[in-house]
Coordinates of C-alpha atoms and ligand atoms in Angstrom, one line a residue:
X130 CA 36.6 -26.7 18.9
X131 CA 34.0 -24.4 20.5
X132 CA 30.5 -26.0 20.7
X133 CA 28.5 -23.2 19.2
X134 CA 28.6 -20.9 16.2
X135 CA 26.1 -18.5 14.6
X136 CA 26.5 -20.4 11.2
X137 CA 27.6 -24.0 10.8
X138 CA 28.6 -24.9 7.2
X139 CA 28.9 -28.6 6.3
X140 CA 31.2 -28.9 3.3
X141 CA 34.0 -26.9 1.8
X142 CA 33.3 -27.0 -2.0
X143 CA 32.2 -24.0 -4.1
X144 CA 28.8 -23.9 -2.4
X145 CA 29.9 -24.1 1.3
X146 CA 32.9 -21.7 0.8
X147 CA 31.1 -19.0 -1.1
X148 CA 28.3 -19.1 1.5
X149 CA 30.8 -19.0 4.4
X150 CA 32.7 -16.0 2.9
X151 CA 29.5 -14.0 2.4
X152 CA 27.8 -14.8 5.7
X153 CA 31.0 -14.1 7.8
X154 CA 30.2 -10.4 8.0
X155 CA 27.1 -11.4 10.1
X156 CA 28.5 -13.7 12.8
X157 CA 30.9 -16.6 13.6
X158 CA 31.2 -19.4 11.1
X159 CA 32.5 -23.0 11.4
X160 CA 33.3 -24.8 8.1
X161 CA 33.3 -28.5 8.9
X162 CA 34.7 -30.8 6.2
X163 CA 35.4 -34.5 6.3
X164 CA 38.8 -34.6 4.6
X165 CA 41.6 -32.1 3.7
X166 CA 39.7 -28.8 3.0
X167 CA 40.2 -28.7 -0.8
X168 CA 39.0 -32.2 -1.4
X169 CA 35.6 -31.8 -3.1
X170 CA 34.0 -32.3 -6.5
X171 CA 34.6 -28.6 -7.0
X172 CA 38.3 -29.2 -7.0
X173 CA 38.1 -31.6 -9.9
X174 CA 35.8 -29.6 -12.1
X175 CA 37.4 -29.2 -15.5
X176 CA 35.2 -27.5 -18.2
X177 CA 34.1 -24.4 -16.4
X178 CA 31.3 -22.2 -15.3
X179 CA 28.4 -21.3 -17.7
X180 CA 27.7 -17.6 -17.7
X181 CA 26.7 -15.0 -20.3
X182 CA 29.8 -12.9 -20.6
X183 CA 29.7 -11.9 -24.3
X184 CA 27.4 -9.3 -25.9
X185 CA 26.7 -11.7 -28.8
X186 CA 25.2 -14.1 -26.3
X187 CA 22.1 -13.5 -24.1
X188 CA 20.5 -14.5 -20.8
X189 CA 17.5 -15.7 -22.8
X190 CA 19.7 -18.0 -24.9
X191 CA 21.2 -19.5 -21.8
X192 CA 17.7 -19.9 -20.2
X193 CA 16.4 -21.7 -23.3
X194 CA 19.4 -24.0 -23.5
X195 CA 18.9 -25.0 -19.9
X196 CA 15.2 -25.6 -20.4
X197 CA 15.8 -27.7 -23.5
X198 CA 18.4 -29.9 -21.7
X199 CA 16.1 -30.2 -18.7
X200 CA 13.5 -31.9 -20.9
X201 CA 10.4 -30.2 -19.6
X202 CA 11.2 -30.5 -15.9
X203 CA 13.0 -27.3 -15.1
X204 CA 11.4 -24.6 -13.0
X205 CA 11.6 -21.6 -15.4
X206 CA 11.6 -19.0 -12.7
X207 CA 14.5 -20.6 -11.0
X208 CA 16.4 -21.0 -14.2
X209 CA 16.0 -17.4 -15.1
X210 CA 17.0 -16.2 -11.6
X211 CA 20.2 -18.3 -11.5
X212 CA 21.3 -17.7 -15.1
X213 CA 20.8 -13.9 -14.7
X214 CA 23.1 -13.8 -11.7
X215 CA 25.9 -15.8 -13.4
X216 CA 27.9 -12.8 -14.7
X217 CA 27.8 -11.1 -11.2
X218 CA 29.3 -14.3 -9.6
X219 CA 32.0 -14.5 -12.2
X220 CA 33.0 -10.9 -11.6
X221 CA 33.0 -11.5 -7.9
X222 CA 35.3 -14.5 -8.3
X223 CA 37.7 -12.4 -10.4
X224 CA 37.7 -9.7 -7.8
X225 CA 38.6 -12.4 -5.2
X226 CA 41.6 -13.2 -7.3
X227 CA 40.4 -16.1 -9.6
X228 CA 42.3 -16.1 -12.9
X229 CA 40.4 -17.5 -15.9
X230 CA 41.7 -18.2 -19.4
X231 CA 41.9 -15.1 -21.6
X232 CA 42.3 -14.4 -25.3
X233 CA 43.6 -11.0 -26.4
X234 CA 42.7 -9.5 -23.0
X235 CA 39.1 -10.9 -22.9
X236 CA 37.8 -14.0 -21.2
X237 CA 38.2 -17.0 -23.4
X238 CA 34.7 -18.7 -23.5
X239 CA 34.6 -22.4 -24.2
X240 CA 31.7 -24.4 -25.7
X241 CA 30.0 -27.5 -24.3
X242 CA 27.2 -29.9 -25.3
X243 CA 23.7 -28.3 -25.3
X244 CA 25.0 -24.7 -25.3
X245 CA 24.1 -22.6 -28.3
X246 CA 27.0 -20.2 -27.7
X247 CA 30.5 -20.0 -26.4
X248 CA 29.8 -19.2 -22.7
X249 CA 32.0 -21.4 -20.5
X250 CA 34.3 -19.4 -18.4
X251 CA 37.3 -21.6 -17.5
X252 CA 40.8 -21.8 -16.2
X253 CA 42.3 -24.0 -19.0
X254 CA 41.0 -27.5 -18.0
X255 CA 41.3 -27.1 -14.2
X256 CA 38.6 -24.5 -13.5
X257 CA 37.5 -26.2 -10.2
X258 CA 41.0 -26.0 -8.7
X259 CA 41.2 -22.3 -9.5
X260 CA 37.7 -21.7 -7.9
X261 CA 38.4 -23.9 -4.8
X262 CA 41.8 -22.5 -4.0
X263 CA 40.7 -18.8 -4.5
X264 CA 37.8 -19.3 -2.1
X265 CA 39.8 -21.4 0.4
X266 CA 42.6 -18.8 0.6
X267 CA 40.1 -16.1 1.7
X268 CA 38.1 -18.4 4.0
X269 CA 41.3 -19.5 5.8
X270 CA 42.4 -15.9 6.6
X271 CA 38.9 -14.5 7.5
X272 CA 38.8 -13.6 11.2
X273 CA 35.2 -14.9 11.6
X274 CA 35.7 -18.3 10.0
X275 CA 37.2 -21.4 11.4
X276 CA 37.8 -24.5 9.1
X277 CA 37.7 -27.9 10.7
X278 CA 39.3 -30.5 8.5
X279 CA 38.8 -34.3 9.1
X280 CA 35.6 -33.6 10.8
X281 CA 32.8 -35.8 9.6
X282 CA 29.1 -34.7 10.0
X283 CA 27.2 -37.7 11.3
X284 CA 23.7 -36.3 11.8
X285 CA 21.7 -33.1 11.8
X286 CA 20.4 -32.3 15.2
X287 CA 16.6 -31.9 15.2
X288 CA 13.6 -32.5 17.5
X289 CA 14.3 -36.2 17.0
X290 CA 17.3 -35.8 19.4
X291 CA 15.1 -33.9 21.9
X292 CA 13.0 -37.0 22.3
X293 CA 10.2 -36.3 19.8
X294 CA 9.5 -39.2 17.5
X295 CA 9.3 -37.6 14.0
X296 CA 8.2 -40.0 11.3
X297 CA 7.5 -37.8 8.3
X298 CA 8.0 -34.3 6.7
X299 CA 6.4 -31.7 9.1
X300 CA 6.6 -27.9 9.0
X301 CA 7.6 -27.6 12.6
X302 CA 10.9 -29.5 12.6
X303 CA 14.0 -27.3 13.3
X304 CA 17.7 -28.0 12.9
X305 CA 19.9 -27.0 15.9
X306 CA 23.3 -28.0 14.5
X307 CA 25.0 -31.3 13.9
X308 CA 26.8 -34.2 15.6
X309 CA 30.3 -34.3 14.1
X310 CA 33.0 -36.9 14.4
X311 CA 36.5 -35.5 14.9
X312 CA 38.3 -38.2 12.9
X313 CA 41.7 -37.6 14.5
X314 CA 40.6 -37.9 18.2
X315 CA 37.7 -40.2 17.4
X316 CA 35.4 -38.1 19.5
X317 CA 31.8 -37.1 18.6
X318 CA 31.2 -33.4 19.1
X319 CA 27.8 -31.7 19.5
X320 CA 28.0 -28.4 17.5
X321 CA 25.1 -26.0 18.0
X322 CA 24.3 -23.3 15.5
X323 CA 21.6 -20.7 14.9
X324 CA 21.6 -21.7 11.2
X325 CA 23.1 -24.8 9.6
X326 CA 24.1 -24.9 5.9
X327 CA 24.2 -28.3 4.2
X328 CA 26.8 -28.1 1.3
X329 CA 28.0 -31.7 1.2
X330 CA 27.9 -32.2 -2.5
X331 CA 27.0 -35.2 -4.6
X332 CA 26.9 -39.0 -4.5
X333 CA 28.7 -40.3 -7.6
X334 CA 30.4 -43.0 -5.4
X335 CA 27.2 -45.0 -5.2
X336 CA 28.2 -46.2 -8.7
X337 CA 31.1 -48.5 -9.5
X338 CA 32.3 -46.2 -12.3
X339 CA 32.2 -42.5 -11.5
X340 CA 34.1 -39.3 -12.2
X341 CA 33.7 -38.2 -8.5
X342 CA 36.3 -38.3 -5.8
X343 CA 36.0 -40.5 -2.7
X344 CA 34.2 -37.8 -0.7
X345 CA 31.0 -38.0 -2.9
X346 CA 29.0 -40.4 -0.8
X347 CA 25.7 -38.5 -0.5
X348 CA 26.0 -37.8 3.2
X349 CA 24.0 -34.6 3.1
X350 CA 21.0 -36.1 1.3
X351 CA 21.0 -39.1 3.6
X352 CA 21.2 -36.9 6.8
X353 CA 18.5 -34.7 5.5
X354 CA 16.3 -37.7 4.6
X355 CA 16.7 -39.1 8.1
X356 CA 15.9 -35.7 9.5
X357 CA 12.6 -35.8 7.4
X358 CA 13.5 -33.1 4.9
X359 CA 11.8 -33.1 1.5
X360 CA 13.9 -34.7 -1.3
X361 CA 13.2 -34.6 -5.0
X362 CA 14.2 -36.0 -8.4
X363 CA 16.7 -38.5 -7.2
X364 CA 16.2 -40.7 -10.3
X365 CA 18.0 -38.1 -12.5
X366 CA 21.6 -39.2 -12.2
X367 CA 23.8 -37.7 -14.9
X368 CA 26.3 -40.0 -16.5
X369 CA 29.2 -38.2 -18.1
X370 CA 29.9 -39.7 -21.6
X371 CA 33.6 -39.5 -21.5
X372 CA 35.5 -40.8 -18.5
X373 CA 39.0 -42.1 -19.2
X374 CA 39.1 -45.9 -19.7
X375 CA 42.4 -47.4 -18.5
X376 CA 43.1 -50.3 -16.2
X377 CA 45.7 -48.3 -14.3
X378 CA 43.7 -45.0 -14.0
X379 CA 41.4 -44.1 -11.2
X380 CA 38.3 -42.2 -12.2
X381 CA 39.4 -39.3 -14.4
X382 CA 37.2 -37.1 -16.5
X383 CA 37.9 -36.1 -20.2
X384 CA 36.1 -32.8 -20.2
X385 CA 33.2 -32.1 -22.5
X386 CA 35.2 -29.0 -23.6
X387 CA 37.4 -31.5 -25.6
X388 CA 34.3 -32.2 -27.7
X389 CA 33.5 -28.5 -27.7
X390 CA 36.9 -28.0 -29.2
X391 CA 36.2 -30.4 -32.1
X392 CA 36.9 -33.9 -30.8
X393 CA 34.9 -36.7 -32.4
X394 CA 33.7 -40.0 -31.0
X395 CA 34.6 -43.3 -32.8
X396 CA 33.8 -46.9 -32.1
X397 CA 36.7 -49.4 -31.9
X398 CA 36.3 -50.0 -35.6
X399 CA 37.2 -46.3 -36.2
X400 CA 33.7 -45.3 -37.3
X401 CA 32.2 -42.0 -36.2
X402 CA 28.8 -42.9 -34.7
X403 CA 27.2 -39.7 -33.2
X404 CA 25.8 -38.4 -36.5
X405 CA 23.5 -41.4 -36.7
X406 CA 22.1 -40.7 -33.2
X407 CA 21.6 -36.9 -33.2
X408 CA 22.0 -34.0 -35.5
X409 CA 24.0 -32.1 -32.9
X410 CA 26.5 -35.0 -33.1
X411 CA 29.2 -34.9 -30.3
X412 CA 27.7 -31.7 -28.9
X413 CA 24.2 -33.2 -28.2
X414 CA 23.2 -33.0 -24.5
X415 CA 25.0 -35.5 -22.3
X416 CA 22.1 -38.0 -21.8
X417 CA 22.0 -38.5 -25.6
X418 CA 25.7 -38.9 -26.0
X419 CA 26.0 -41.3 -23.0
X420 CA 23.2 -43.5 -24.3
X421 CA 24.7 -43.6 -27.8
X422 CA 28.0 -44.8 -26.3
X423 CA 26.2 -47.3 -24.1
X424 CA 24.4 -48.6 -27.2
X425 CA 27.7 -48.9 -29.2
X426 CA 29.3 -50.7 -26.3
X427 CA 26.4 -53.1 -25.8
X428 CA 25.7 -53.8 -29.5
X429 CA 29.3 -54.3 -30.4
X430 CA 30.4 -56.0 -27.2
X431 CA 33.3 -53.4 -26.8
X432 CA 34.5 -52.1 -23.5
X433 CA 35.3 -48.6 -24.6
X434 CA 34.9 -46.1 -27.4
X435 CA 37.5 -43.5 -28.7
X436 CA 37.6 -39.8 -28.4
X437 CA 39.8 -38.2 -31.0
X438 CA 41.2 -34.6 -30.8
X439 CA 44.5 -35.5 -32.6
X440 CA 43.5 -33.5 -35.8
X441 CA 43.8 -30.2 -33.8
X442 CA 47.2 -28.4 -33.6
X443 CA 49.4 -29.8 -30.9
X444 CA 50.1 -26.3 -29.4
X445 CA 46.4 -25.6 -29.1
X446 CA 45.7 -28.9 -27.3
X447 CA 48.6 -28.2 -24.9
X448 CA 47.2 -24.7 -24.2
X449 CA 43.6 -25.7 -23.5
X450 CA 44.0 -29.1 -22.0
X451 CA 47.3 -29.3 -20.2
X452 CA 45.9 -31.3 -17.3
X453 CA 44.1 -33.9 -19.5
X454 CA 47.2 -34.2 -21.8
X455 CA 49.5 -34.7 -18.8
X456 CA 47.2 -37.4 -17.2
X457 CA 46.9 -39.3 -20.5
X458 CA 50.6 -39.0 -21.1
X459 CA 51.3 -40.5 -17.7
X460 CA 49.4 -43.6 -18.9
X461 CA 51.2 -43.7 -22.2
X462 CA 48.5 -42.0 -24.3
X463 CA 49.7 -39.1 -26.5
X464 CA 46.4 -37.2 -27.2
X465 CA 47.9 -35.1 -29.9
X466 CA 48.6 -38.2 -32.0
X467 CA 46.1 -40.9 -30.9
X468 CA 42.5 -41.2 -29.7
X469 CA 41.6 -41.5 -26.0
X470 CA 39.7 -44.6 -24.8
X471 CA 36.6 -43.5 -22.9
X472 CA 33.4 -44.8 -21.2
X473 CA 30.5 -43.2 -19.5
X474 CA 30.6 -42.8 -15.7
X475 CA 28.2 -41.5 -13.0
X476 CA 28.9 -37.8 -12.7
X477 CA 26.3 -35.6 -11.1
X478 CA 23.1 -35.9 -9.0
X479 CA 20.4 -33.6 -10.4
X480 CA 18.1 -34.4 -7.5
X481 CA 18.6 -33.7 -3.8
X482 CA 17.2 -31.7 -0.8
X483 CA 14.4 -29.5 -2.0
X484 CA 15.2 -25.8 -1.6
X485 CA 13.8 -22.5 -2.9
X486 CA 15.8 -19.7 -4.5
X487 CA 16.4 -18.6 -0.9
X488 CA 18.2 -21.9 -0.1
X489 CA 15.7 -22.7 2.6
X490 CA 14.8 -26.4 3.0
X491 CA 11.6 -27.9 4.6
X492 CA 13.4 -27.9 7.9
X493 CA 13.6 -24.6 9.8
X494 CA 17.2 -23.4 10.5
X495 CA 18.5 -25.7 7.8
X496 CA 19.7 -24.2 4.5
X497 CA 21.2 -26.1 1.6
X498 CA 23.1 -25.2 -1.6
X499 CA 25.2 -26.8 -4.3
X500 CA 25.0 -30.4 -5.6
X501 CA 23.2 -31.7 -2.5
X502 CA 20.1 -29.8 -3.5
X503 CA 17.2 -29.9 -5.9
X504 CA 16.3 -26.3 -6.8
X505 CA 14.5 -26.9 -10.1
X506 CA 17.4 -25.5 -12.2
X507 CA 18.4 -28.8 -13.8
X508 CA 15.1 -30.6 -14.4
X509 CA 15.6 -34.0 -16.0
X510 CA 19.2 -33.3 -17.2
X511 CA 21.8 -30.7 -16.2
X512 CA 23.2 -28.5 -18.8
X513 CA 27.0 -28.7 -18.8
X514 CA 28.8 -26.2 -16.4
X515 CA 25.5 -25.1 -14.8
X516 CA 26.4 -26.7 -11.5
X517 CA 29.2 -24.5 -10.4
X518 CA 27.0 -21.7 -11.5
X519 CA 24.2 -22.9 -9.2
X520 CA 26.5 -23.5 -6.3
X521 CA 28.0 -20.0 -6.5
X522 CA 24.6 -18.2 -7.0
X523 CA 22.7 -20.1 -4.2
X524 CA 25.7 -19.8 -1.8
X525 CA 25.4 -16.1 -2.2
X526 CA 21.6 -15.9 -2.1
X527 CA 21.5 -18.0 1.0
X528 CA 23.0 -15.2 3.1
X529 CA 19.8 -13.2 3.3
X530 CA 17.9 -16.2 4.6
X531 CA 20.7 -17.1 7.0
X532 CA 20.8 -13.7 8.5
X533 CA 17.0 -13.5 8.9
X534 CA 16.7 -17.0 10.3
X535 CA 19.7 -16.5 12.7
X536 CA 18.0 -13.4 14.1
X537 CA 14.9 -15.5 15.1
X538 CA 16.7 -18.4 16.7
X539 CA 18.9 -18.9 19.7
X540 CA 20.9 -22.0 20.7
X541 CA 19.0 -25.0 21.8
X542 CA 20.3 -25.7 25.3
X543 CA 19.0 -29.3 26.0
X544 CA 20.5 -31.2 23.1
X545 CA 22.1 -34.4 24.6
X546 CA 25.6 -35.5 23.9
X547 CA 26.0 -38.3 21.3
X548 CA 24.9 -41.6 22.7
X549 CA 27.2 -44.5 21.9
X550 CA 26.1 -46.7 24.8
X551 CA 26.0 -50.4 24.0
X552 CA 28.5 -50.1 21.1
X553 CA 32.0 -51.6 20.8
X554 CA 34.8 -51.8 18.3
X555 CA 33.7 -54.7 16.1
X556 CA 36.1 -57.1 14.4
X557 CA 34.1 -57.8 11.2
X558 CA 35.1 -54.7 9.3
X559 CA 35.1 -56.7 6.1
X560 CA 31.3 -56.3 6.0
X561 CA 31.8 -52.5 5.4
X562 CA 34.1 -52.9 2.4
X563 CA 32.2 -55.9 1.0
X564 CA 28.8 -54.2 1.2
X565 CA 30.2 -51.0 -0.2
X566 CA 31.6 -52.8 -3.3
X567 CA 28.4 -54.8 -3.7
X568 CA 26.2 -51.7 -3.5
X569 CA 28.3 -49.9 -6.1
X570 CA 28.1 -52.8 -8.5
X571 CA 24.3 -53.3 -8.0
X572 CA 23.8 -49.6 -8.8
X573 CA 26.0 -49.8 -11.9
X574 CA 24.4 -53.0 -13.2
X575 CA 20.8 -52.4 -12.5
X576 CA 20.2 -48.6 -12.0
X577 CA 22.5 -47.2 -14.7
X578 CA 22.1 -45.5 -18.0
X579 CA 19.3 -47.8 -19.3
X580 CA 16.8 -49.0 -16.6
X581 CA 13.8 -51.4 -16.5
X582 CA 11.3 -52.2 -13.8
X583 CA 12.8 -55.7 -13.6
X584 CA 16.3 -54.4 -13.0
X585 CA 15.0 -51.8 -10.5
X586 CA 13.2 -54.4 -8.4
X587 CA 16.2 -56.6 -8.4
X588 CA 18.3 -53.6 -7.2
X589 CA 15.6 -52.9 -4.6
X590 CA 15.9 -56.4 -3.1
X591 CA 19.7 -56.4 -3.0
X592 CA 19.8 -53.0 -1.4
X593 CA 17.3 -54.0 1.3
X594 CA 19.5 -56.9 2.3
X595 CA 22.6 -54.6 2.4
X596 CA 20.5 -52.1 4.5
X597 CA 19.5 -54.7 7.0
X598 CA 23.0 -56.1 7.5
X599 CA 24.6 -52.7 7.7
X600 CA 22.0 -51.3 10.2
X601 CA 22.5 -54.2 12.5
X602 CA 26.2 -53.7 12.3
X603 CA 25.8 -50.0 13.0
X604 CA 23.7 -50.5 16.1
X605 CA 26.4 -52.5 17.7
X606 CA 29.5 -50.6 16.5
X607 CA 31.4 -47.5 17.6
X608 CA 30.7 -44.9 15.0
X609 CA 33.2 -44.4 12.2
X610 CA 33.3 -42.4 9.0
X611 CA 33.6 -45.5 6.8
X612 CA 30.5 -47.1 8.3
X613 CA 28.5 -43.9 8.2
X614 CA 29.4 -43.4 4.5
X615 CA 28.2 -46.9 3.7
X616 CA 24.9 -46.2 5.6
X617 CA 24.5 -43.0 3.6
X618 CA 25.3 -44.6 0.3
X619 CA 22.6 -47.2 0.9
X620 CA 20.0 -44.5 1.8
X621 CA 20.9 -42.5 -1.3
X622 CA 20.8 -45.6 -3.5
X623 CA 17.4 -46.5 -2.1
X624 CA 16.2 -43.0 -2.9
X625 CA 17.5 -43.3 -6.5
X626 CA 15.8 -46.7 -7.0
X627 CA 12.5 -45.7 -5.4
X628 CA 12.3 -42.5 -7.4
X629 CA 13.2 -44.4 -10.6
X630 CA 10.4 -46.9 -10.0
X631 CA 8.0 -44.0 -9.4
X632 CA 8.7 -42.4 -12.8
X633 CA 6.9 -44.5 -15.5
X634 CA 8.3 -42.8 -18.5
X635 CA 11.7 -41.9 -20.1
X636 CA 12.7 -38.3 -19.8
X637 CA 16.2 -36.7 -19.8
X638 CA 18.6 -38.8 -17.9
X639 CA 16.0 -41.4 -16.8
X640 CA 15.6 -43.9 -19.6
X641 CA 13.3 -46.9 -18.9
X642 CA 13.2 -49.6 -21.5
X643 CA 9.6 -50.5 -20.5
X644 CA 8.5 -46.9 -20.9
X645 CA 10.7 -45.6 -23.7
X646 CA 8.9 -42.2 -24.3
X647 CA 8.0 -39.2 -22.3
X648 CA 4.5 -39.2 -20.8
X649 CA 2.9 -35.8 -20.3
X650 CA 1.0 -36.9 -17.2
X651 CA 4.4 -37.8 -15.6
X652 CA 5.9 -34.4 -16.2
X653 CA 6.4 -33.3 -12.6
X654 CA 9.2 -33.7 -10.0
X655 CA 9.3 -36.9 -8.0
X656 CA 9.1 -35.9 -4.3
X657 CA 10.0 -38.2 -1.4
Ligands
LIG818 P1 31.6 -30.3 -3.4 O1 32.5 -29.4 -4.2 O2 31.6 -31.8 -3.7 O3 31.9 -30.1 -1.9 C1 31.3 -31.0 -0.9 C2 32.1 -30.8 0.4 O4 31.4 -31.4 1.4 C3 33.5 -31.4 0.3 O5 34.3 -30.5 1.0 C4 33.3 -32.7 1.2 O6 34.4 -33.2 1.8 C5 32.3 -32.2 2.2 N1 31.5 -33.3 2.8 C6 30.7 -34.3 2.3 N2 30.2 -35.0 3.2 C7 30.6 -34.5 4.4 C8 30.3 -34.9 5.8 N3 29.6 -36.0 6.1 N4 30.9 -34.2 6.7 C9 31.7 -33.1 6.4 N5 32.0 -32.8 5.2 C10 31.4 -33.5 4.2 N6 30.4 -28.6 -12.8 C11 30.5 -27.5 -13.6 O7 29.6 -26.6 -13.4 N7 31.5 -27.4 -14.4 C12 32.5 -28.3 -14.6 O8 33.4 -28.1 -15.4 C13 32.4 -29.5 -13.8 N8 33.3 -30.4 -14.0 C14 33.3 -31.5 -13.2 C15 34.3 -32.4 -13.2 C16 34.4 -33.5 -12.4 C17 35.5 -34.5 -12.4 C18 33.4 -33.6 -11.4 C19 33.4 -34.8 -10.4 C20 32.3 -32.7 -11.3 C21 32.3 -31.6 -12.2 N9 31.3 -30.7 -12.1 C22 31.4 -29.6 -12.9 C23 30.3 -30.7 -11.1 C24 30.7 -29.8 -10.0 O9 32.1 -29.9 -9.7 C25 30.0 -30.0 -8.7 O10 28.6 -30.2 -8.9 C26 30.2 -28.8 -7.7 O11 31.5 -28.6 -7.6 C27 29.5 -29.2 -6.4 O12 29.9 -28.2 -5.4 P2 29.5 -28.4 -3.9 O13 30.1 -27.3 -3.2 O14 28.0 -28.5 -3.9 O15 30.1 -29.8 -3.5
LIG819 C1 33.2 -31.3 -18.2 O1 34.2 -30.6 -18.1 O2 32.9 -32.0 -19.1 C2 32.4 -31.3 -17.0 C3 31.4 -30.2 -17.1 C4 30.3 -30.3 -16.2 O3 30.1 -31.4 -15.6 O4 29.5 -29.4 -16.1

């Protein structure tokens, strides 16, 4: 692999790929990704992409729905800009070859919680796969782009690696590229870039139960935090209400589109419970539905609730939810004749690395887009299907900043090679798997859907111990992806806990039993 590129992109989901494709007209691009290139949260997205594509709908309606879901914490200018560009990005994807579900020659628009109109552009129930593969196909054949699979970004290169001791956020820090572990040869590469794009996605794996695939370990937020970038709103973790509950099933989402299509939620006694929690019933925003399910589970002592779509015609279920039907069927559940057992699971990080609408972070030469960021779009709760939208819009917008910033910066010559002196191959690898499992359980038990100061301080103490043990192990060990993921997950967990402790109110996704109401004086982002 060459050691320098004009643009270095970390991550190959919707955000990284759409940026790579658009910036490739302006220079050489390396896309570095830690697993097989399609493996990303994007690839598993089901419901779709929220965009105003029908004359009966309006940008203003989409803006208002986003603001309502965000519970007073969205940045309205950001919301307006991103929502307005949605239709353009959908048309661009279609021009690139993406095929979305249609009805009588027009886009079929789905409906999801919190949306006042049918506006979810989708490819049946596997929208992410369609987006990911459309973008990847073009990226892989573009003459200016090289994709490096099984390459794990370890650290962003900044002044810190040039010998300057940086202890806090400063305006003069610059990013010069990244240290990347080639997982096949076990060598650490030093990749220099004029501009680095962080598009490493979310961190659902810090929780025991999650809809996210194994790649979602928060590496980007952790690297940016260590590089002293500004981070915000990490307490706002979105729990999806309906993840499949089955002893033999790994995390699998049952899309909100199923409720959008008329499915109802029942407790184990067969009673429909959502009408007693919210007038919008099953289509209330996710935080409300997830908390209602949590309440049912805790008050009744049950381990799941039921999602029932069996009253809809079988052919319709098959047409709209082929993927979900097949998965359930493989586990012996026929969704056209029986309800699906579901539980809430960690799904999406609303907080992350702070960027503007130009994708610039607080570190010069470092841009970010997609789930790794905090832009102000989601506020205290993300509206369904607004995240692919954000990834596509910011990935495109970032190009102007990238081209401008690349013009002003050369390659930093005196960046040292990765220093692994004093490390060896340790024998106690059990520490990594044990600490990882323990962390995920601590986060699930104490930093979940309903929080309290008592639970948070317990989580803080446990996490500190895991941090100290893991750091000591890291200092002595040859670097590996598993160990680095654990370190990153601990950092991200710390940021979630710390931000949650700082917010003394309940708002959107952050519910604190000691402070059960919103407090006007707390209505601002949490910056770290
Ligand atoms: P990702 O798609 O997660 O891509 C991140 C990339 O970074 C991956 O390629 C990963 O391997 C790579 N990476 C991570 N760390 C490193 C590292 N250290 N080194 C190198 N590479 C690294 N949103 C919607 O809007 N609509 C939906 O219908 C929807 N459904 C969803 C369903 C599921 C099951 C899940 C999990 C999420 C869903 N979401 C949905 C959320 C949405 O999919 C994500 O927010 C979005 O895809 C994020 O895109 P991204 O490009 O930022 O990150
Ligand atoms: C879903 O299909 O329910 C997921 C949609 C989203 O997370 O935006």
